[in-house]
Coordinates of C-alpha atoms in Angstrom, one line a residue:
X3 CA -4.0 5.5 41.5
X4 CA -7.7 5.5 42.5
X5 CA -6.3 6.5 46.2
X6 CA -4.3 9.2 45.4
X7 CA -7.1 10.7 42.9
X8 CA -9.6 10.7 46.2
X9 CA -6.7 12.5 47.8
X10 CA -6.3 15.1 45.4
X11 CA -10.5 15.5 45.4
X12 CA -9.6 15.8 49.6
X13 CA -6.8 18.0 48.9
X14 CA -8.4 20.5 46.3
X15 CA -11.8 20.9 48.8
X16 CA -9.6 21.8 51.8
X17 CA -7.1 24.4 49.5
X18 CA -10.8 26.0 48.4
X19 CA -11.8 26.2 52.1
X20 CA -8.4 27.7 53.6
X21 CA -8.4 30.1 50.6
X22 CA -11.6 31.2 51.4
X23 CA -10.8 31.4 55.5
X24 CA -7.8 33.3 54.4
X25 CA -9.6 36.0 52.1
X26 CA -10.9 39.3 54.6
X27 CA -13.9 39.4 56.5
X28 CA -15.1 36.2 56.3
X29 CA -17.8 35.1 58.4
X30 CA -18.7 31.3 59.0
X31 CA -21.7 31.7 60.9
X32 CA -24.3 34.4 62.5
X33 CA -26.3 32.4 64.8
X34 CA -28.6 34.6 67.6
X35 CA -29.3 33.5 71.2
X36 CA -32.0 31.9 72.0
X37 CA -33.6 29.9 74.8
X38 CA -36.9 27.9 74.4
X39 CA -38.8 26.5 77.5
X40 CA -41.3 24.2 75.7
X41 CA -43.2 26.0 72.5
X42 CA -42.5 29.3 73.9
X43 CA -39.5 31.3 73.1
X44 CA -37.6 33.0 75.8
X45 CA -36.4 35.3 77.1
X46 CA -40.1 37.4 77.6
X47 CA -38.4 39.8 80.2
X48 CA -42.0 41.4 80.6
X49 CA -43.5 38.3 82.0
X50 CA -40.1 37.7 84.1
X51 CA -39.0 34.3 82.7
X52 CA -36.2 32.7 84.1
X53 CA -34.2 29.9 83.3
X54 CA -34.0 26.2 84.4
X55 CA -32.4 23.0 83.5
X56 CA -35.3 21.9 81.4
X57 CA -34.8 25.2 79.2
X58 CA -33.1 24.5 75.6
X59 CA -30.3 27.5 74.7
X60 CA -29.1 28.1 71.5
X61 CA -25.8 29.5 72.4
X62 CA -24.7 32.7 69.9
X63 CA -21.8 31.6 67.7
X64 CA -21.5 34.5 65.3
X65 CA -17.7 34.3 64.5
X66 CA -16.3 36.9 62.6
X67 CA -13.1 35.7 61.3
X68 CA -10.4 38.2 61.2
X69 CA -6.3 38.3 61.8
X70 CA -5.3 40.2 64.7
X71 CA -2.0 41.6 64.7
X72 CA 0.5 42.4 67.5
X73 CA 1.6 46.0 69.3
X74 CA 4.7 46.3 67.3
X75 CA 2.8 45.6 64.0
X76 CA -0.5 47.8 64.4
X77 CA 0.3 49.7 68.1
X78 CA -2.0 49.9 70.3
X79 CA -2.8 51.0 74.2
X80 CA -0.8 51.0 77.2
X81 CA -2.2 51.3 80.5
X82 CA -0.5 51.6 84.0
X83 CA -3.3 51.1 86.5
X84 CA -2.7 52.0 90.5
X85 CA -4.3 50.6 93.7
X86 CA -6.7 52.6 95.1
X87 CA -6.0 51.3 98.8
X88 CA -3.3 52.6 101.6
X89 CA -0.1 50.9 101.1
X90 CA -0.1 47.5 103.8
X91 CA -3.7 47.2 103.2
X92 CA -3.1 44.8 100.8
X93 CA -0.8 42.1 99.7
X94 CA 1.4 41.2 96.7
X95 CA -0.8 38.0 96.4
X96 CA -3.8 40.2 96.2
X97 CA -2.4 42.3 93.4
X98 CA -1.2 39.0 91.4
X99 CA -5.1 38.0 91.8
X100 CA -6.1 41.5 90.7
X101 CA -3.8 41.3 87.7
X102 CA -5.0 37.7 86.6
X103 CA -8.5 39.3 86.6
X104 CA -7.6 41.9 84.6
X105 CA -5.7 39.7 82.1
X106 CA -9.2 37.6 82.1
X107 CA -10.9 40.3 81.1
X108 CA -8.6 41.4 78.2
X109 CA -8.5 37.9 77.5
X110 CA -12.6 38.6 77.2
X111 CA -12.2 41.6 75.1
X112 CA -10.7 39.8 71.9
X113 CA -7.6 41.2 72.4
X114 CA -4.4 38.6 71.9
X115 CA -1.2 38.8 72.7
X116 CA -1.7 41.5 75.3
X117 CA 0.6 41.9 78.1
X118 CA -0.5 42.3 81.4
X119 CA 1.9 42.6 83.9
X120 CA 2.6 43.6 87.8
X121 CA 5.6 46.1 88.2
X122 CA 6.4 46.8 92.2
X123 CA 4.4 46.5 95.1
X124 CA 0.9 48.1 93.9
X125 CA 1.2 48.7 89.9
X126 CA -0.1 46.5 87.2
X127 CA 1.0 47.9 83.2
X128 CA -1.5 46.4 80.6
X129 CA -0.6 46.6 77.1
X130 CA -3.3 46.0 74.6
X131 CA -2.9 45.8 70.6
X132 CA -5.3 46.9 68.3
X133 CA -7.5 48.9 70.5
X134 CA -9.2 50.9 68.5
X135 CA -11.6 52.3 71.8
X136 CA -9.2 53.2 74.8
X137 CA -12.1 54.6 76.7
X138 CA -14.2 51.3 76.6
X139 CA -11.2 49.0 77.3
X140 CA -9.8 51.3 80.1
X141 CA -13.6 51.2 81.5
X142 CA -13.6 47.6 80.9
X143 CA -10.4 47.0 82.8
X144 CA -11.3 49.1 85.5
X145 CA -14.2 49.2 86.9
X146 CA -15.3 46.4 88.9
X147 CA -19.2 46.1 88.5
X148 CA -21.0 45.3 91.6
X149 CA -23.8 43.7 90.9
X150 CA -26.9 43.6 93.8
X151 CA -30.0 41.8 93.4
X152 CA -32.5 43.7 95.9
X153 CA -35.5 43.6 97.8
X154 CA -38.0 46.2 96.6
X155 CA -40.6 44.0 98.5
X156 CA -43.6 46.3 98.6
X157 CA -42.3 49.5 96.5
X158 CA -43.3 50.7 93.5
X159 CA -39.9 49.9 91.6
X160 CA -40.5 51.8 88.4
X161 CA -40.2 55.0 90.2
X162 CA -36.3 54.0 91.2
X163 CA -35.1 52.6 87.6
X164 CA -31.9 54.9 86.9
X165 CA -31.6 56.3 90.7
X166 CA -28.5 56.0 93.0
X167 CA -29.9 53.6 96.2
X168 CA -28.1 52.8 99.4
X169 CA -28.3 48.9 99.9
X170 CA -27.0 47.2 103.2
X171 CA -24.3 45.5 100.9
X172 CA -22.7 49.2 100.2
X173 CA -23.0 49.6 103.6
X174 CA -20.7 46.2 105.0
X175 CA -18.1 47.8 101.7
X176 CA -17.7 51.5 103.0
X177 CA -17.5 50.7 106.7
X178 CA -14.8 48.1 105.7
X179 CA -12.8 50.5 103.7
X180 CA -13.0 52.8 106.2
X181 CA -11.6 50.5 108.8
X182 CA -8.9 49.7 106.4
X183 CA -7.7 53.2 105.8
X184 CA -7.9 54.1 109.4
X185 CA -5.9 50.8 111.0
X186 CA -3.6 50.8 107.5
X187 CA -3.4 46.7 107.6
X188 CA -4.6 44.3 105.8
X189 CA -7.4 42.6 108.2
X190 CA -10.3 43.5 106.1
X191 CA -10.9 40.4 103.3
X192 CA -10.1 41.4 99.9
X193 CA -13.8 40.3 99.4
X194 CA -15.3 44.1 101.2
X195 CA -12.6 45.5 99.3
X196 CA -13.8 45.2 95.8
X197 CA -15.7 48.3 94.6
X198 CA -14.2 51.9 94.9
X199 CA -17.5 53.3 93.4
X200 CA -19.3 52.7 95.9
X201 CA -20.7 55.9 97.5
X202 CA -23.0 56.4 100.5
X203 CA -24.9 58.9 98.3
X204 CA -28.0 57.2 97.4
X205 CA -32.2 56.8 98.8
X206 CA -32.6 54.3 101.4
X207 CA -35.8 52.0 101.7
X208 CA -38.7 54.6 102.1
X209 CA -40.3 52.0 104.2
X210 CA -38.0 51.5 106.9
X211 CA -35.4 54.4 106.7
X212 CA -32.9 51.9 105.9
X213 CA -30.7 50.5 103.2
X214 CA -32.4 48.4 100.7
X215 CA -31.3 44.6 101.6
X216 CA -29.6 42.9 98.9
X217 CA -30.2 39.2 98.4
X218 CA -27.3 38.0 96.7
X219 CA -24.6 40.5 94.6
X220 CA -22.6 39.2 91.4
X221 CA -20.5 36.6 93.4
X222 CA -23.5 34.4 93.1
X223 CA -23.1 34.4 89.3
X224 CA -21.9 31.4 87.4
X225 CA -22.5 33.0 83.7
X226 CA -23.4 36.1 82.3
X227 CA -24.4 36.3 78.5
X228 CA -25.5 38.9 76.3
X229 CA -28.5 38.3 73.9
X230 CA -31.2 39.9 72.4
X231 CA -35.2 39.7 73.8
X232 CA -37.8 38.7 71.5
X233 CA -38.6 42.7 71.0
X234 CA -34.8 43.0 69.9
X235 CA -33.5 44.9 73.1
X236 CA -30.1 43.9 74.7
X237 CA -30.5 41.8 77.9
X238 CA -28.0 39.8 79.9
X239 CA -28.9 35.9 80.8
X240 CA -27.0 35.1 84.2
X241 CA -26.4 31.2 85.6
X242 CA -26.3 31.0 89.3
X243 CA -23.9 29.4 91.2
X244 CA -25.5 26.4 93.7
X245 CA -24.5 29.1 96.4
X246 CA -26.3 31.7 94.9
X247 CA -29.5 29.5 93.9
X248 CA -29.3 28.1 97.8
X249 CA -30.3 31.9 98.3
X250 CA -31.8 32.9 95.5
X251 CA -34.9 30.0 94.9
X252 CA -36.3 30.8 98.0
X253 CA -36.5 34.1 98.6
X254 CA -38.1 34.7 94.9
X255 CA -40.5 31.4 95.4
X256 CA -41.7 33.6 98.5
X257 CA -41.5 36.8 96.7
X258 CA -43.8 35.7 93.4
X259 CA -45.4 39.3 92.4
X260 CA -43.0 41.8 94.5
X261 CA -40.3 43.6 92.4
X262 CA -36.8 42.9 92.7
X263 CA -34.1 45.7 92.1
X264 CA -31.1 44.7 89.6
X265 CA -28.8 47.3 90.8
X266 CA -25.5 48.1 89.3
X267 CA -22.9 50.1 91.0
X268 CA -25.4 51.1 93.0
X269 CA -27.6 52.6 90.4
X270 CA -31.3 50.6 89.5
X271 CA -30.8 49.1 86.2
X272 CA -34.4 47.9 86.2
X273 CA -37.3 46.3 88.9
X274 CA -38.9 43.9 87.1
X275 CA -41.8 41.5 89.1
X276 CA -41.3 38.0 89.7
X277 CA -43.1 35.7 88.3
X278 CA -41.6 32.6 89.6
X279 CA -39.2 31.1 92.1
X280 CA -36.0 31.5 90.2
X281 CA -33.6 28.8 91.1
X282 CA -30.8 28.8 88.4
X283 CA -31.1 32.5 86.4
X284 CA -32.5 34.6 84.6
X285 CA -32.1 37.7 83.1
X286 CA -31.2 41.6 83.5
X287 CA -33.2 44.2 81.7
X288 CA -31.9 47.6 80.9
X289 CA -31.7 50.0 78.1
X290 CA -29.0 48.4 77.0
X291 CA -26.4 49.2 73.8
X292 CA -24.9 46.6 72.7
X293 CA -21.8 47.4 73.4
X294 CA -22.4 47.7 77.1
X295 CA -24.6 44.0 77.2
X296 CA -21.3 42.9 76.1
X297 CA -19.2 44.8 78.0
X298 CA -21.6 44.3 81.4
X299 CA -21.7 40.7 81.0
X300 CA -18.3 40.0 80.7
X301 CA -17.2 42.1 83.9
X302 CA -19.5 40.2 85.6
X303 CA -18.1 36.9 84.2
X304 CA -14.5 37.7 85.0
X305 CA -15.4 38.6 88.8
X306 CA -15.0 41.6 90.8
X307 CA -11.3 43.1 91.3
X308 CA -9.7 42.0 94.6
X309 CA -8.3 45.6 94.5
X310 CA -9.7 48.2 93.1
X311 CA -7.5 50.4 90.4
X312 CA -6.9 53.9 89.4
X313 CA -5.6 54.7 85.9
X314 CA -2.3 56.7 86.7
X315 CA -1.6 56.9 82.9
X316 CA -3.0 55.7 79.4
X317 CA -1.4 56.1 76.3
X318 CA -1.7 55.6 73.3
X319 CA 1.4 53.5 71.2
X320 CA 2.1 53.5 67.9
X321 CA 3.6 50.2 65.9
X322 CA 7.6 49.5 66.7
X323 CA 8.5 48.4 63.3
X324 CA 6.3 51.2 61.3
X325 CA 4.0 50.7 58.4
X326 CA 7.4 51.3 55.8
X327 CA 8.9 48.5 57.8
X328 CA 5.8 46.2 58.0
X329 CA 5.3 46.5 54.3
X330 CA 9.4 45.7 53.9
X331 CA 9.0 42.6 55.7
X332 CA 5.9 41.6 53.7
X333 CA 7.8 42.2 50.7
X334 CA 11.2 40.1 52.0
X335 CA 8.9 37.0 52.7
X336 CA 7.0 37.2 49.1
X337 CA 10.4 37.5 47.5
X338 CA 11.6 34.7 50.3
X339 CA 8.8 32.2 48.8
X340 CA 9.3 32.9 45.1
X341 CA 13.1 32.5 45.6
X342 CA 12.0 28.7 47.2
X343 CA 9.4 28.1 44.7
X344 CA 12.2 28.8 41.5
X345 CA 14.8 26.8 43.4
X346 CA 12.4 23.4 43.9
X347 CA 11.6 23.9 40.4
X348 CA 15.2 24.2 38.4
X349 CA 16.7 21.4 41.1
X350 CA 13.9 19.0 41.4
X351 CA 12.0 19.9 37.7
X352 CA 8.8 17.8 37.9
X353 CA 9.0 16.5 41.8
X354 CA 9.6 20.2 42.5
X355 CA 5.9 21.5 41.1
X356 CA 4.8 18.6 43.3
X357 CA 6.6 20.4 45.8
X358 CA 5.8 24.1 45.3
X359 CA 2.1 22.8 45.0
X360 CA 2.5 21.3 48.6
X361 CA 4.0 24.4 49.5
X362 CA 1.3 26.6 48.4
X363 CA -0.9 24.7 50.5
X364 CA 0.8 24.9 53.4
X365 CA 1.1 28.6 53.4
X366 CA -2.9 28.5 52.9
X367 CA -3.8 26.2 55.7
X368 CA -1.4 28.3 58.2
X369 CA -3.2 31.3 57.4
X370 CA -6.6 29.9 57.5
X371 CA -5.8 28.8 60.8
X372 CA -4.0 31.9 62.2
X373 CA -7.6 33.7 61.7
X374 CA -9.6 30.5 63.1
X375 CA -7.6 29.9 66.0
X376 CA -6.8 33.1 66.4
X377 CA -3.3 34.2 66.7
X378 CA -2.1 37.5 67.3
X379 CA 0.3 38.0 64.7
X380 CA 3.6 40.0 66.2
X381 CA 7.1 39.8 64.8
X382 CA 8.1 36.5 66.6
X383 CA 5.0 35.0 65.5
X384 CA 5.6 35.8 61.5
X385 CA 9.3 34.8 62.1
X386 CA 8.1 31.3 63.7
X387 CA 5.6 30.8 60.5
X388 CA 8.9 31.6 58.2
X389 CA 11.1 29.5 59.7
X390 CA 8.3 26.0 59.8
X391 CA 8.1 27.4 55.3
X392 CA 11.8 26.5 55.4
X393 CA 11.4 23.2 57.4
X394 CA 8.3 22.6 54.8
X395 CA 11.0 22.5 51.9
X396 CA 13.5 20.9 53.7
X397 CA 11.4 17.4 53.8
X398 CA 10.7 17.6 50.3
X399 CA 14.5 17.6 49.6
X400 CA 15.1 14.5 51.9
X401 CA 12.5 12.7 50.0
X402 CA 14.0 14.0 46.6
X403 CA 17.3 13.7 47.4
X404 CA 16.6 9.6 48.5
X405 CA 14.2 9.1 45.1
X406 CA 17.4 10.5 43.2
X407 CA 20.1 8.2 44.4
X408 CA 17.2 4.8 44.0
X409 CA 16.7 6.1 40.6
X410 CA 20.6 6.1 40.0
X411 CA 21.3 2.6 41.6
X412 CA 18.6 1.7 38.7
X413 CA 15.4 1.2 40.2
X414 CA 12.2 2.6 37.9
X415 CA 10.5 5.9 38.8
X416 CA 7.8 4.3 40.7
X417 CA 9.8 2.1 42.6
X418 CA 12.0 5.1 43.1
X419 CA 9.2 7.7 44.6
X420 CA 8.2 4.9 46.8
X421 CA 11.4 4.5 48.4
X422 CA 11.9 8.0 48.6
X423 CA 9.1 8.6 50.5
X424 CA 9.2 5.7 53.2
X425 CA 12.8 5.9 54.0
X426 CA 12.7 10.0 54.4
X427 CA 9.6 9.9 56.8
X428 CA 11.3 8.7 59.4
X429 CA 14.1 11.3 59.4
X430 CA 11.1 13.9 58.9
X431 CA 9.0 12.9 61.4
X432 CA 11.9 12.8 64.5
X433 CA 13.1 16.3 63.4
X434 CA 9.6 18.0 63.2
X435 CA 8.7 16.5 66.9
X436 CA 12.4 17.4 68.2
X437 CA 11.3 21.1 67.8
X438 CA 7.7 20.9 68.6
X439 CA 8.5 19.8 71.6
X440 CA 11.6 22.7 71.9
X441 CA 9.0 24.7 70.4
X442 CA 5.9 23.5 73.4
X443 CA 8.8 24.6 76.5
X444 CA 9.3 27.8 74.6
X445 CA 5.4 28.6 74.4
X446 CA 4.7 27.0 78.5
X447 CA 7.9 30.1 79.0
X448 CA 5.8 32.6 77.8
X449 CA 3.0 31.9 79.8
X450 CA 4.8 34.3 82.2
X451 CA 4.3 37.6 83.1
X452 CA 6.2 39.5 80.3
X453 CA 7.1 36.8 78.2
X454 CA 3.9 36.6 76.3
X455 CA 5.8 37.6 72.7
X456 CA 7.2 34.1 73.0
X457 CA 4.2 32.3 72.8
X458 CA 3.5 33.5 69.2
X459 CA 6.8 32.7 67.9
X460 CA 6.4 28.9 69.6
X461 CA 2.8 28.6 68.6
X462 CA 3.2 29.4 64.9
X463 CA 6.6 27.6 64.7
X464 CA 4.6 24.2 66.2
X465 CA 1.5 24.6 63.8
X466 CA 3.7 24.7 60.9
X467 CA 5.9 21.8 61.9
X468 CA 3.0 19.8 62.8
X469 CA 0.6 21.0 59.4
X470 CA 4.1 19.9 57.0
X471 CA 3.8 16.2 58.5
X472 CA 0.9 16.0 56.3
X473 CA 1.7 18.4 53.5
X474 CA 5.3 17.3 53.0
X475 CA 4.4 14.1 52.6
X476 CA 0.5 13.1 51.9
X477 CA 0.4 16.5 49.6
X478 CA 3.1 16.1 48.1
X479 CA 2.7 12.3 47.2
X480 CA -0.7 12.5 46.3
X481 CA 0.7 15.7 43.6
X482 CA 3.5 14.1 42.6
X483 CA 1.6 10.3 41.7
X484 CA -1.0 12.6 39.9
X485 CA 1.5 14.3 37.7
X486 CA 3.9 11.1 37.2
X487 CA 0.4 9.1 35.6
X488 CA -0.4 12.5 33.2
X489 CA 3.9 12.8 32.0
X490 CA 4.6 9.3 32.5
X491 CA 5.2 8.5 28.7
X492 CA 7.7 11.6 28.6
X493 CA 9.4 11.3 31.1
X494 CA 10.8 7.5 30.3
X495 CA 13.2 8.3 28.5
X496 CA 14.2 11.8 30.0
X497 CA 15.6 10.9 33.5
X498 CA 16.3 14.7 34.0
X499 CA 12.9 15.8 34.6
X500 CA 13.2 14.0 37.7
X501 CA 16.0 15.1 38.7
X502 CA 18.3 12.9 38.3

C-alpha cells in the first residue's frame, strides 16, 4: 500500500501541473538574452563587442504556452506566390528548394499545420492558420533579405545610416539577372538569383566612384537571434559560418577603428566601428521594433530564396466547419465523455471511479501536452485525440472484465485485481503499439506536400495510445488499490460493487 500511496502523491502533482498547462495563457518562463564575456555584460553595441567561444549566452526561453488551432477551425491566410524569373530560367528542383525555404520560414513564424505546397511549373500556394497579420507574414514569406557586411573603410558612416548604396555584390546580382532574362536559360546559379529588390539606384563609394565592396553577405551566417542591448534596444546576434569567419577575422582584425556598413537590401541599417577582429559574430544595430528583430533574424536564419516570388494573390479564409459547427463538435465530445464516464460507473461501480479518475487524467495530460508540444489542432487532429479516449476505456474494460471472471471462479478481491491487471497488459500493450506504429506510417505520409492534415490526426492518435499505457494501467491501479483499502470493510460482503 505504501507504493501505491507514493503513486497517488506522483499522480495528484502531475494532474495539478497538466491542469495548470491546460488553463489559458500560461506562461512557464520569461527568461531575456544575454551574453556575458567575463564580468561584463554584452552585448555593448556602442563599444562594438562581438562574440567568441569564450563568451557565456543565456539563450531567451520565454515560452508562452498557447493552443493553436487549424484553417478549418479558426481560418486563416492563403497565399499563391509566383516566380519572378523568365520561364526556363529556372528549374523544378529550384522551386522545390524555394518552397522548402518558405515552409522553413512558416515553420519559423509559429504557425503549425500550414500547408506549403508547389502547384505547376513556377507556383507555390502557402496556406497559413491563425494569421492574425497577413501583411507581416506575406513580407516574411517573401522577401528574401540580402544581407551585406561592407567596407566603409575611411567614410564617415553615420552620414549613410538609412541611405540606398550600390555595393559590388548588387552589382555580380543585376548583371546576372540581366544575362538570365536576355539568354532565357538557366546558366546563371540559383545563388545570383536570389534578390529581386535589388536596384542599381543607390550612392557608390565617394572615394573611388565605385560600388562599396562587400565583405561577406548573409550566406556567411550560421545564426541570427533577436535580443535586447543593455539600453533595451532590439539588436540581432549573428554566428558565422567557418566560411564566413575565414573572411570575416581578418579583414576586421586589419580594419580595428574603420566603420563597417550592415546593409540590408541595400539600404545601411547602421556603421558601427570595429573594435576588434571579429572571428565568430557579433551583432546588428538598427532602430529596430521588435517585431522586425524577430522577423529580420529569422529571414536571415532560413536563407535567401533560390527564386525570388511575387504574390499573385492573398486572401484571406474563413474556418470550413464555422464557429456554430466548432462549438457543435465541442459539445458532441463533452456529451461523448459524460456518456463514458456514466457507463464505467453503472457497469464497473467502484473499479469504474478508478476508471473515470484515470480517464480524467488522461484527457488533462493530452491537453497539457497539445499546448507544450505544440500541436495545431485541425479536425483530424481532435478526431485522433477522440478516438485514443475510446482506446483509454477500452483497457479498463479488459482489465475489469478479467478481475470479474477471477472474482467468480472464487479468488478474493485482491487476488482478483491482481490478476486482472497482469493478464490484460499484455493484450493492451500489443494493441496500443499495433496502431502507433499504423499511426507513425500515417504521420511519415503526411510529411508530403499536401498531406500535412494527416499528421495531426496520426500525431494525436499516437500520444494518446502511448499516454493510456501508463494511465490505463499505473493510474488506474494506483486509484483503484487506494479506494479498495478506504471501502474494503463494505465491500466484503457486497460482490456487486465490484462488478461482479
Amino acid at each position: 500500500m505504501r507504493k501505491h500511496l507514493r503513486w497517488l502523491v506522483a499522480i495528484l502533482f502531475l494532474t495539478l501541473f497538466a491542469l495548470w498547462i491546460s488553463l489559458p495563457g500560461t506562461i512557464i518562463s520569461n527568461v531575456s538574452e544575454s551574453c556575458y564575456r567575463g564580468s561584463n555584460p554584452l552585448p555593448r553595441p556602442e563599444q562594438g563587442i562581438h562574440i567568441d567561444a569564450n563568451d557565456d549566452c543565456v539563450e531567451d526561453i520565454s515560452l508562452n504556452v498557447r493552443q493553436a488551432f487549424g484553417l478549418d477551425i479558426v481560418g486563416g491566410l492563403r497565399v499563391l506566390l509566383q516566380a519572378d524569373l523568365p520561364a526556363g530560367s529556372f528549374t523544378v528542383e529550384n522551386l522545390r528548394d524555394t518552397a522548402n525555404n518558405v515552409s522553413r520560414r512558416v515553420n519559423a513564424l509559429g504557425v503549425g499545420e500550414a500547408t506549403v505546397q508547389v502547384q505547376g511549373s513556377s507556383r507555390i500556394l502557402v496556406e497559413l492558420p491563425g494569421v492574425t497579420d497577413p501583411t507581416q507574414a506575406v513580407d516574411t514569406i517573401q522577401k528574401t533579405a540580402l544581407l551585406e557586411f561592407v567596407d566603409f573603410t575611411g567614410i564617415n558612416g553615420s552620414q549613410y545610416v538609412g541611405q540606398q548604396i550600390l555595393t559590388d555584390e548588387q552589382v555580380k546580382i543585376l548583371e546576372a539577372r540581366e544575362a538570365s532574362e536576355a539568354e532565357g536559360t538557366p546558366e546563371a546559379s540559383p545563388e545570383t538569383l536570389t534578390d529581386s529588390s535589388v536596384s542599381s539606384q543607390g550612392l557608390p563609394n565617394p572615394n573611388t566612384g565605385q560600388p562599396f565592396h562587400t565583405v561577406i553577405t548573409g550566406a556567411g551566417l550560421q545564426a541570427a537571434a533577436a535580443a535586447l542591448d543593455q539600453s533595451g534596444r532590439w539588436i540581432i546576434q549573428f554566428e558565422l559560418t567557418a566560411e564566413g569567419g575565414r573572411i570575416f577575422g581578418p579583414f576586421t582584425g586589419n580594419a580595428v577603428g574603420q566603420p563597417m556598413a550592415i546593409v540590408l537590401d541595400g539600404t545601411v541599417l547602421s556603421a558601427p566601428v570595429i573594435n576588434a577582429q571579429l572571428d565568430t559574430g557579433g551583432i546588428i544595430e538598427g532602430s529596430f521594433t521588435e517585431e522586425e528583430a524577430k522577423t529580420l533574424a529569422l529571414q536571415l536564419r532560413s536563407g535567401a530564396l533560390p527564386i525570388p516570388l511575387r504574390v499573385i494573390s492573398s486572401e484571406t479564409v474563413g474556418a470550413t466547419l464555422g464557429q456554430e459547427s466548432v462549438n457543435l463538435s465541442i459539445q458532441a465530445g463533452i456529451m461523448g465523455v459524460i456518456t463514458i464516464l456514466l457507463f464505467m460507473l453503472v457497469n464497473y461501480r467502484i473499479p469504474g471511479i478508478a476508471a473515470n479518475l484515470a480517464l480524467i487524467l488522461f484527457i488533462l495530460l493530452n491537453l497539457a501536452l497539445f499546448k507544450l508540444i505544440p500541436i495545431t489542432l485541425t479536425l483530424p487532429a481532435i478526431v485522433g485525440f477522440l478516438i485514443s479516449i475510446g482506446t483509454a476505456v477500452d483497457g479498463n474494460i479488459l482489465i475489469f472484465e478479467r478481475m470479474r471472471e477471477e472474482m467468480r471462479a472464487g479468488k478474493d478481491v485482491d487476488a482478483a485485481v491482481e490478476e486482472g491487471f497482469s493478464r490484460a497488459w499484455n493484450s493492451i500493450r500489443d494493441s496500443n503499439f499495433s496502431t502507433i506504429i499504423v499511426s507513425g506510417i500515417l504521420f511519415l505520409f503526411g510529411q508530403t506536400p499536401g498531406a500535412s492534415i494527416v499528421s495531426g490526426f496520426a500525431l494525436t492518435l499516437a500520444l494518446g495510445l502511448m499516454l493510456n499505457l501508463f494511465t490505463a494501467v499505473i493510474a488506474t491501479r494506483t486509484f483503484l488499490h487506494v479506494i479498495l483499502a478506504i471501502t474494503r470493510p463494505i465491500i466484503r460482503h457486497r460482490a456487486w460493487l465490484m462488478g461482479v
